[in-house]
Amino acid sequence: MSRIGKKTINLPQNTDIKIIKNNVHITGPKGQLSYQLPEIIKVKYDKENQILHLYKAYENKEAQKLYGLSRTLIHNMMIGVSKGFEKKLQIQGVGYRSQLQGKNLILNVGYSHQVTIEPPENIIIEVENNTNIIIKGIQKEVVGEIAAQIRRIRPPEPYKGKGIRYLNETINLKVGKAGK
């Protein structure tokens, strides 16, 4: 059984936390986030040591499930408002490239048309030398979802490896017809 819920959460420098009933508001240099805790999870905040501690109001399966989840979500919020999250994608293939048009990402990845992606609020997309895409934001789930959405447009194919992949992702290439 996981013991993640028992770990304390240390507040980083320059972050402020407000707890109103079961609603946790975290403000930092990158922005602010809030999370509504379930009723069976309670939170204690030690202002002197800048430590946040979660505990279960009841001992049952539902409380155990939400215990570690709530702790991880609050911890990710702390990291997001202080440092932020980023995912890096890489485009491989002859003629495959990307560019920015305002905030929108334009992809030319072998289709007869360009694919346009409009990022949601609080998400910043950057392009380096037409083949590297960096997605930045304060919410880990949203950054990961946008990166997965971009990768889904042209996933790496198994014979030549052409497509959009995460940085340092390994693709197991298959041997074609000629490789008997």
CSV table of C-alpha atoms in Angstrom, one decimal:
chain,number,residue,atom,x,y,z
A,1,MET,CA,0.0,0.0,0.0
A,2,SER,CA,1.3,3.5,-0.9
A,3,ARG,CA,2.5,5.8,1.9
A,4,ILE,CA,2.5,9.0,-0.1
A,5,GLY,CA,-0.3,10.6,1.9
A,6,LYS,CA,1.7,10.5,5.1
A,7,LYS,CA,4.5,12.7,3.7
A,8,THR,CA,4.5,16.3,4.6
A,9,ILE,CA,4.5,19.1,2.0
A,10,ASN,CA,7.1,21.8,2.4
A,11,LEU,CA,6.1,25.2,1.1
A,12,PRO,CA,8.7,26.7,-1.3
A,13,GLN,CA,9.9,30.2,-0.9
A,14,ASN,CA,7.7,33.0,-2.3
A,15,THR,CA,4.5,30.9,-2.0
A,16,ASP,CA,1.5,31.7,0.0
A,17,ILE,CA,-1.3,29.3,1.1
A,18,LYS,CA,-4.8,30.0,2.3
A,19,ILE,CA,-7.0,27.2,3.6
A,20,ILE,CA,-10.8,28.1,3.8
A,21,LYS,CA,-12.7,25.0,5.1
A,22,ASN,CA,-11.6,22.3,2.7
A,23,ASN,CA,-10.5,24.7,-0.1
A,24,VAL,CA,-6.8,25.1,-0.6
A,25,HIS,CA,-5.6,28.3,-2.4
A,26,ILE,CA,-1.9,28.5,-3.4
A,27,THR,CA,-0.3,31.7,-4.8
A,28,GLY,CA,3.2,31.9,-6.1
A,29,PRO,CA,5.4,33.9,-8.6
A,30,LYS,CA,4.0,31.9,-11.6
A,31,GLY,CA,0.3,32.3,-10.7
A,32,GLN,CA,-2.4,30.9,-8.4
A,33,LEU,CA,-4.2,27.6,-8.1
A,34,SER,CA,-6.9,26.2,-5.9
A,35,TYR,CA,-8.1,22.7,-5.0
A,36,GLN,CA,-11.3,21.6,-3.2
A,37,LEU,CA,-10.4,18.7,-0.8
A,38,PRO,CA,-12.9,15.9,-0.4
A,39,GLU,CA,-14.8,16.0,2.9
A,40,ILE,CA,-13.1,12.9,4.3
A,41,ILE,CA,-9.6,14.5,3.9
A,42,LYS,CA,-8.5,17.2,6.3
A,43,VAL,CA,-5.5,19.5,6.2
A,44,LYS,CA,-3.3,21.2,8.9
A,45,TYR,CA,-0.9,24.0,8.1
A,46,ASP,CA,2.1,24.8,10.4
A,47,LYS,CA,3.0,28.4,9.7
A,48,GLU,CA,6.3,28.4,11.6
A,49,ASN,CA,7.9,25.5,9.7
A,50,GLN,CA,6.0,26.2,6.4
A,51,ILE,CA,4.7,22.6,6.4
A,52,LEU,CA,1.4,21.2,5.2
A,53,HIS,CA,0.1,17.9,6.6
A,54,LEU,CA,-3.0,15.9,5.3
A,55,TYR,CA,-4.9,13.4,7.4
A,56,LYS,CA,-8.0,11.2,7.0
A,57,ALA,CA,-11.2,12.1,8.9
A,58,TYR,CA,-12.3,8.5,8.7
A,59,GLU,CA,-10.6,5.1,8.3
A,60,ASN,CA,-12.2,3.5,5.2
A,61,LYS,CA,-11.3,2.5,1.6
A,62,GLU,CA,-12.6,5.7,0.1
A,63,ALA,CA,-10.5,7.9,2.4
A,64,GLN,CA,-7.4,5.8,1.8
A,65,LYS,CA,-7.8,6.2,-2.0
A,66,LEU,CA,-8.2,10.0,-1.8
A,67,TYR,CA,-5.5,10.5,0.8
A,68,GLY,CA,-2.4,10.0,-1.4
A,69,LEU,CA,-4.2,11.6,-4.4
A,70,SER,CA,-5.0,14.8,-2.6
A,71,ARG,CA,-1.4,15.0,-1.2
A,72,THR,CA,0.1,14.6,-4.7
A,73,LEU,CA,-2.3,17.1,-6.3
A,74,ILE,CA,-1.5,19.8,-3.7
A,75,HIS,CA,2.3,19.0,-4.0
A,76,ASN,CA,2.0,19.4,-7.8
A,77,MET,CA,0.2,22.7,-7.3
A,78,MET,CA,3.1,23.9,-5.1
A,79,ILE,CA,5.7,23.1,-7.7
A,80,GLY,CA,3.5,24.6,-10.5
A,81,VAL,CA,3.1,28.0,-8.9
A,82,SER,CA,6.8,28.2,-7.8
A,83,LYS,CA,8.7,26.6,-10.7
A,84,GLY,CA,6.2,25.5,-13.3
A,85,PHE,CA,6.1,22.4,-15.5
A,86,GLU,CA,7.4,21.8,-19.0
A,87,LYS,CA,7.3,19.1,-21.6
A,88,LYS,CA,9.5,18.9,-24.7
A,89,LEU,CA,8.5,17.4,-28.0
A,90,GLN,CA,10.7,16.6,-31.0
A,91,ILE,CA,9.6,16.4,-34.6
A,92,GLN,CA,11.5,14.0,-36.9
A,93,GLY,CA,10.9,13.5,-40.6
A,94,VAL,CA,11.8,15.1,-43.9
A,95,GLY,CA,9.8,18.3,-44.4
A,96,TYR,CA,8.2,18.1,-41.0
A,97,ARG,CA,8.3,21.4,-39.1
A,98,SER,CA,6.5,23.6,-36.7
A,99,GLN,CA,6.1,27.4,-36.2
A,100,LEU,CA,4.3,29.8,-34.0
A,101,GLN,CA,1.7,32.2,-35.3
A,102,GLY,CA,0.8,34.5,-32.4
A,103,LYS,CA,0.1,32.0,-29.6
A,104,ASN,CA,-1.1,29.3,-32.0
A,105,LEU,CA,1.2,26.4,-33.0
A,106,ILE,CA,1.2,25.5,-36.7
A,107,LEU,CA,2.4,22.0,-37.6
A,108,ASN,CA,3.4,20.8,-41.1
A,109,VAL,CA,3.7,17.0,-40.5
A,110,GLY,CA,2.9,15.3,-43.9
A,111,TYR,CA,-0.7,16.1,-44.2
A,112,SER,CA,-2.2,18.1,-47.2
A,113,HIS,CA,-3.1,20.9,-44.7
A,114,GLN,CA,-1.5,22.6,-41.8
A,115,VAL,CA,-2.6,21.6,-38.3
A,116,THR,CA,-3.3,24.5,-35.9
A,117,ILE,CA,-3.3,24.1,-32.2
A,118,GLU,CA,-4.7,26.8,-29.9
A,119,PRO,CA,-3.3,26.5,-26.4
A,120,PRO,CA,-5.6,27.1,-23.4
A,121,GLU,CA,-5.0,29.9,-20.9
A,122,ASN,CA,-1.9,29.6,-18.7
A,123,ILE,CA,-0.1,27.5,-21.3
A,124,ILE,CA,2.9,28.8,-23.3
A,125,ILE,CA,4.1,27.0,-26.4
A,126,GLU,CA,7.6,27.8,-27.7
A,127,VAL,CA,9.3,26.5,-30.8
A,128,GLU,CA,13.1,26.1,-31.2
A,129,ASN,CA,14.7,25.6,-34.7
A,130,ASN,CA,11.4,24.4,-36.2
A,131,THR,CA,11.7,20.8,-34.8
A,132,ASN,CA,11.6,21.2,-31.0
A,133,ILE,CA,8.4,22.2,-29.2
A,134,ILE,CA,8.3,23.2,-25.5
A,135,ILE,CA,5.1,23.4,-23.6
A,136,LYS,CA,5.1,25.3,-20.3
A,137,GLY,CA,2.5,25.9,-17.7
A,138,ILE,CA,1.6,25.8,-14.0
A,139,GLN,CA,-0.8,22.9,-14.1
A,140,LYS,CA,0.9,19.5,-14.6
A,141,GLU,CA,-2.2,17.8,-15.9
A,142,VAL,CA,-2.9,20.4,-18.6
A,143,VAL,CA,0.7,20.6,-19.7
A,144,GLY,CA,0.8,16.8,-20.1
A,145,GLU,CA,-2.6,16.7,-21.9
A,146,ILE,CA,-1.5,19.4,-24.5
A,147,ALA,CA,1.8,17.5,-25.1
A,148,ALA,CA,-0.2,14.3,-25.6
A,149,GLN,CA,-2.6,16.1,-27.9
A,150,ILE,CA,0.2,17.4,-30.1
A,151,ARG,CA,2.0,14.0,-30.2
A,152,ARG,CA,-1.3,12.3,-31.2
A,153,ILE,CA,-1.4,14.4,-34.4
A,154,ARG,CA,1.4,12.3,-35.9
A,155,PRO,CA,2.8,9.7,-33.5
A,156,PRO,CA,6.1,8.1,-34.4
A,157,GLU,CA,5.7,5.3,-36.9
A,158,PRO,CA,7.5,2.0,-36.2
A,159,TYR,CA,9.6,1.6,-39.5
A,160,LYS,CA,11.4,4.9,-40.0
A,161,GLY,CA,10.6,6.7,-36.7
A,162,LYS,CA,9.0,9.7,-38.4
A,163,GLY,CA,6.6,11.7,-36.4
A,164,ILE,CA,6.3,13.7,-33.2
A,165,ARG,CA,7.8,12.2,-30.0
A,166,TYR,CA,8.7,13.3,-26.5
A,167,LEU,CA,12.3,14.4,-26.1
A,168,ASN,CA,14.5,11.3,-25.3
A,169,GLU,CA,11.6,8.9,-26.0
A,170,THR,CA,12.9,5.7,-27.6
A,171,ILE,CA,11.0,4.1,-30.4
A,172,ASN,CA,11.6,0.4,-31.1
A,173,LEU,CA,12.0,0.3,-34.9
A,174,LYS,CA,10.8,-2.7,-36.8
A,175,VAL,CA,12.7,-4.4,-39.6
A,176,GLY,CA,11.1,-3.9,-43.0
A,177,LYS,CA,10.6,-6.4,-45.8
A,178,ALA,CA,14.2,-6.3,-46.9
A,179,GLY,CA,15.5,-7.4,-43.5
A,180,LYS,CA,15.2,-11.2,-43.8
